[in-house]
mmCIF file of C-alpha atoms in Angstrom:
data_model
loop_
_atom_site.group_PDB
_atom_site.id
_atom_site.type_symbol
_atom_site.label_atom_id
_atom_site.label_comp_id
_atom_site.label_asym_id
_atom_site.label_seq_id
_atom_site.Cartn_x
_atom_site.Cartn_y
_atom_site.Cartn_z
ATOM 1 C CA MET A 1 38.262 -75.289 -38.018
ATOM 2 C CA SER A 2 35.566 -73.462 -39.985
ATOM 3 C CA ILE A 3 34.346 -74.653 -43.402
ATOM 4 C CA GLY A 4 36.155 -71.717 -45.008
ATOM 5 C CA GLU A 5 39.405 -72.522 -43.216
ATOM 6 C CA MET A 6 39.064 -76.189 -44.170
ATOM 7 C CA LEU A 7 38.540 -75.345 -47.845
ATOM 8 C CA ALA A 8 41.440 -72.900 -47.861
ATOM 9 C CA ALA A 9 43.669 -75.586 -46.322
ATOM 10 C CA THR A 10 42.598 -78.434 -48.626
ATOM 11 C CA VAL A 11 41.652 -76.762 -51.929
ATOM 12 C CA PRO A 12 44.654 -74.849 -53.280
ATOM 13 C CA MET A 13 42.625 -73.078 -55.994
ATOM 14 C CA ALA A 14 40.256 -71.521 -53.425
ATOM 15 C CA ARG A 15 43.290 -70.349 -51.456
ATOM 16 C CA THR A 16 44.981 -69.010 -54.606
ATOM 17 C CA LEU A 17 41.925 -66.920 -55.493
ATOM 18 C CA ASP A 18 41.577 -65.788 -51.859
ATOM 19 C CA VAL A 19 37.908 -66.815 -51.693
ATOM 20 C CA GLN A 20 36.363 -65.334 -48.541
ATOM 21 C CA PHE A 21 33.460 -66.994 -46.697
ATOM 22 C CA LEU A 22 30.896 -64.508 -45.379
ATOM 23 C CA GLU A 23 28.150 -66.925 -44.290
ATOM 24 C CA THR A 24 28.199 -70.700 -43.904
ATOM 25 C CA THR A 25 25.139 -72.740 -42.918
ATOM 26 C CA PRO A 26 23.985 -76.237 -43.927
ATOM 27 C CA GLU A 27 21.460 -74.641 -46.296
ATOM 28 C CA ARG A 28 23.374 -71.664 -47.700
ATOM 29 C CA VAL A 29 26.883 -70.320 -48.161
ATOM 30 C CA VAL A 30 27.877 -66.819 -49.206
ATOM 31 C CA ALA A 31 31.435 -66.448 -50.489
ATOM 32 C CA SER A 32 33.218 -63.575 -52.192
ATOM 33 C CA LEU A 33 36.013 -63.160 -54.678
ATOM 34 C CA PRO A 34 38.026 -59.983 -54.022
ATOM 35 C CA ASP A 35 38.805 -57.733 -56.976
ATOM 36 C CA GLN A 36 42.314 -58.852 -57.977
ATOM 37 C CA SER A 37 43.927 -57.656 -61.202
ATOM 38 C CA LEU A 38 45.877 -60.924 -61.453
ATOM 39 C CA PHE A 39 42.558 -62.703 -62.174
ATOM 40 C CA HIS A 40 40.980 -60.119 -64.510
ATOM 41 C CA ASN A 41 39.799 -60.842 -68.017
ATOM 42 C CA HIS A 42 40.280 -58.703 -71.124
ATOM 43 C CA VAL A 43 37.621 -56.159 -69.994
ATOM 44 C CA GLY A 44 38.957 -55.666 -66.460
ATOM 45 C CA GLY A 45 36.561 -57.811 -64.452
ATOM 46 C CA PRO A 46 36.970 -61.226 -62.870
ATOM 47 C CA HIS A 47 37.848 -63.920 -65.411
ATOM 48 C CA ALA A 48 35.067 -66.414 -66.200
ATOM 49 C CA GLY A 49 37.219 -69.222 -64.803
ATOM 50 C CA ALA A 50 37.648 -67.349 -61.525
ATOM 51 C CA MET A 51 33.882 -66.814 -61.303
ATOM 52 C CA PHE A 52 33.297 -70.520 -62.017
ATOM 53 C CA THR A 53 35.772 -71.426 -59.279
ATOM 54 C CA LEU A 54 34.052 -69.057 -56.838
ATOM 55 C CA GLY A 55 30.667 -70.657 -57.572
ATOM 56 C CA GLU A 56 31.948 -74.219 -57.386
ATOM 57 C CA THR A 57 33.801 -73.446 -54.157
ATOM 58 C CA ALA A 58 30.673 -71.944 -52.575
ATOM 59 C CA SER A 59 28.677 -75.001 -53.664
ATOM 60 C CA GLY A 60 31.296 -77.301 -52.135
ATOM 61 C CA ALA A 61 31.193 -75.346 -48.896
ATOM 62 C CA VAL A 62 27.432 -75.802 -48.535
ATOM 63 C CA VAL A 63 27.875 -79.527 -49.242
ATOM 64 C CA LEU A 64 30.479 -79.762 -46.481
ATOM 65 C CA ALA A 65 28.286 -77.774 -44.092
ATOM 66 C CA ALA A 66 25.221 -79.926 -44.828
ATOM 67 C CA PHE A 67 26.903 -83.320 -44.936
ATOM 68 C CA GLY A 68 29.943 -82.967 -42.671
ATOM 69 C CA PRO A 69 28.710 -85.743 -40.354
ATOM 70 C CA GLN A 70 28.596 -88.116 -43.359
ATOM 71 C CA LEU A 71 32.228 -87.608 -44.413
ATOM 72 C CA SER A 72 33.400 -90.668 -42.474
ATOM 73 C CA ARG A 73 31.328 -92.870 -44.778
ATOM 74 C CA ALA A 74 30.993 -90.953 -48.050
ATOM 75 C CA VAL A 75 33.030 -88.624 -50.252
ATOM 76 C CA PRO A 76 31.312 -85.580 -51.786
ATOM 77 C CA LEU A 77 32.070 -85.253 -55.495
ATOM 78 C CA ALA A 78 30.893 -82.746 -58.098
ATOM 79 C CA VAL A 79 29.172 -84.684 -60.907
ATOM 80 C CA ARG A 80 28.483 -81.882 -63.368
ATOM 81 C CA ALA A 81 28.137 -78.111 -63.475
ATOM 82 C CA GLU A 82 26.526 -75.518 -65.684
ATOM 83 C CA ILE A 83 27.063 -71.763 -65.574
ATOM 84 C CA ALA A 84 25.414 -68.877 -67.390
ATOM 85 C CA TYR A 85 27.156 -65.519 -67.492
ATOM 86 C CA LYS A 86 24.362 -62.914 -67.377
ATOM 87 C CA LYS A 87 25.998 -59.485 -67.041
ATOM 88 C CA LEU A 88 29.455 -57.995 -66.981
ATOM 89 C CA ALA A 89 31.067 -58.632 -63.615
ATOM 90 C CA MET A 90 33.315 -55.926 -62.228
ATOM 91 C CA GLY A 91 34.961 -55.521 -58.845
ATOM 92 C CA THR A 92 34.342 -57.905 -55.984
ATOM 93 C CA VAL A 93 31.736 -60.568 -56.750
ATOM 94 C CA THR A 94 29.756 -62.634 -54.283
ATOM 95 C CA ALA A 95 28.364 -66.138 -54.767
ATOM 96 C CA THR A 96 25.377 -67.442 -52.818
ATOM 97 C CA ALA A 97 25.088 -71.237 -52.928
ATOM 98 C CA THR A 98 21.864 -72.932 -51.823
ATOM 99 C CA LEU A 99 21.324 -76.642 -51.214
ATOM 100 C CA GLY A 100 18.683 -77.807 -53.696
ATOM 101 C CA ARG A 101 17.234 -80.731 -51.704
ATOM 102 C CA PRO A 102 16.652 -81.286 -48.006
ATOM 103 C CA ALA A 103 19.763 -82.852 -46.486
ATOM 104 C CA ALA A 104 17.616 -85.443 -44.699
ATOM 105 C CA GLU A 105 16.379 -86.799 -48.066
ATOM 106 C CA VAL A 106 19.941 -87.148 -49.337
ATOM 107 C CA VAL A 107 21.102 -88.874 -46.139
ATOM 108 C CA ALA A 108 18.111 -91.253 -46.310
ATOM 109 C CA GLU A 109 19.208 -92.319 -49.808
ATOM 110 C CA LEU A 110 22.745 -92.827 -48.542
ATOM 111 C CA ASP A 111 21.360 -94.878 -45.626
ATOM 112 C CA ALA A 112 19.440 -97.013 -48.156
ATOM 113 C CA GLY A 113 22.719 -97.908 -49.892
ATOM 114 C CA GLU A 114 22.226 -95.522 -52.802
ATOM 115 C CA ARG A 115 24.606 -92.947 -54.222
ATOM 116 C CA PRO A 116 22.455 -89.809 -53.975
ATOM 117 C CA GLU A 117 22.744 -86.843 -56.329
ATOM 118 C CA PHE A 118 21.545 -83.367 -55.454
ATOM 119 C CA PRO A 119 21.814 -79.896 -56.971
ATOM 120 C CA VAL A 120 23.316 -76.784 -55.474
ATOM 121 C CA THR A 121 22.228 -73.528 -57.107
ATOM 122 C CA VAL A 122 24.527 -70.515 -57.104
ATOM 123 C CA GLU A 123 23.904 -66.844 -57.864
ATOM 124 C CA ILE A 124 26.913 -64.633 -58.490
ATOM 125 C CA ARG A 125 26.386 -60.909 -57.924
ATOM 126 C CA ARG A 126 28.477 -57.783 -58.205
ATOM 127 C CA ALA A 127 28.482 -55.122 -55.468
ATOM 128 C CA ASP A 128 25.472 -53.251 -56.906
ATOM 129 C CA GLY A 129 23.379 -56.434 -56.522
ATOM 130 C CA ALA A 130 23.109 -57.269 -60.228
ATOM 131 C CA VAL A 131 23.220 -60.998 -60.969
ATOM 132 C CA THR A 132 26.246 -61.599 -63.168
ATOM 133 C CA GLY A 133 26.095 -65.392 -63.214
ATOM 134 C CA GLU A 134 23.867 -68.335 -62.387
ATOM 135 C CA MET A 135 25.250 -71.798 -61.798
ATOM 136 C CA THR A 136 24.057 -75.262 -60.871
ATOM 137 C CA VAL A 137 26.461 -77.870 -59.556
ATOM 138 C CA VAL A 138 25.167 -81.415 -59.151
ATOM 139 C CA TRP A 139 26.917 -83.269 -56.340
ATOM 140 C CA THR A 140 26.917 -86.858 -55.164
ATOM 141 C CA LEU A 141 27.898 -88.571 -51.955
ATOM 142 C CA ARG A 142 29.923 -91.599 -52.989
ATOM 143 C CA PRO A 143 29.966 -94.245 -50.268
ATOM 144 C CA ASN A 144 33.555 -94.936 -49.185
ATOM 145 C CA ASP A 145 33.262 -98.610 -50.106
ATOM 146 C CA ALA A 146 31.930 -97.825 -53.617
ATOM 147 C CA GLY A 147 34.287 -99.126 -56.238
ATOM 148 C CA ALA A 148 36.589 -100.755 -53.694
ATOM 149 C CA PRO A 149 38.335 -103.854 -55.011
ATOM 150 C CA ALA A 150 37.039 -107.164 -53.725
ATOM 151 C CA ALA A 151 39.074 -108.678 -50.916
ATOM 152 C CA GLY A 152 41.009 -111.807 -51.670
#
């Protein structure tokens, strides 16, 4: 199962918005949001919430691609996110998410018993290439035993 298929199967919001995955590597994911009138705002472009969801979904996909082998011992969780809407978005928009730290550094922190945090940067563009939004999502890998109740 591809990362895109996995997200569509496990994240209902990504499936609802029909997010399409165009490129998926451990360093970068490109995902698009088709132009759908059901998700338009008051000026006829994609709603800000739909654009946020596209960006967060692309960031989650790069996390899964980069840290898939760690999922048996840690859960990826978004810690915080910030988005700036730069220009009017119209039509299909595309989000490019890029891992902000080398995966090996993050895994080394996990191996050392830490709960690493790392940024994923996202650019959202319309079809003419103009950047309509910029986003940063900070993720963590929470070890599976973190917060588990003590036995006994």
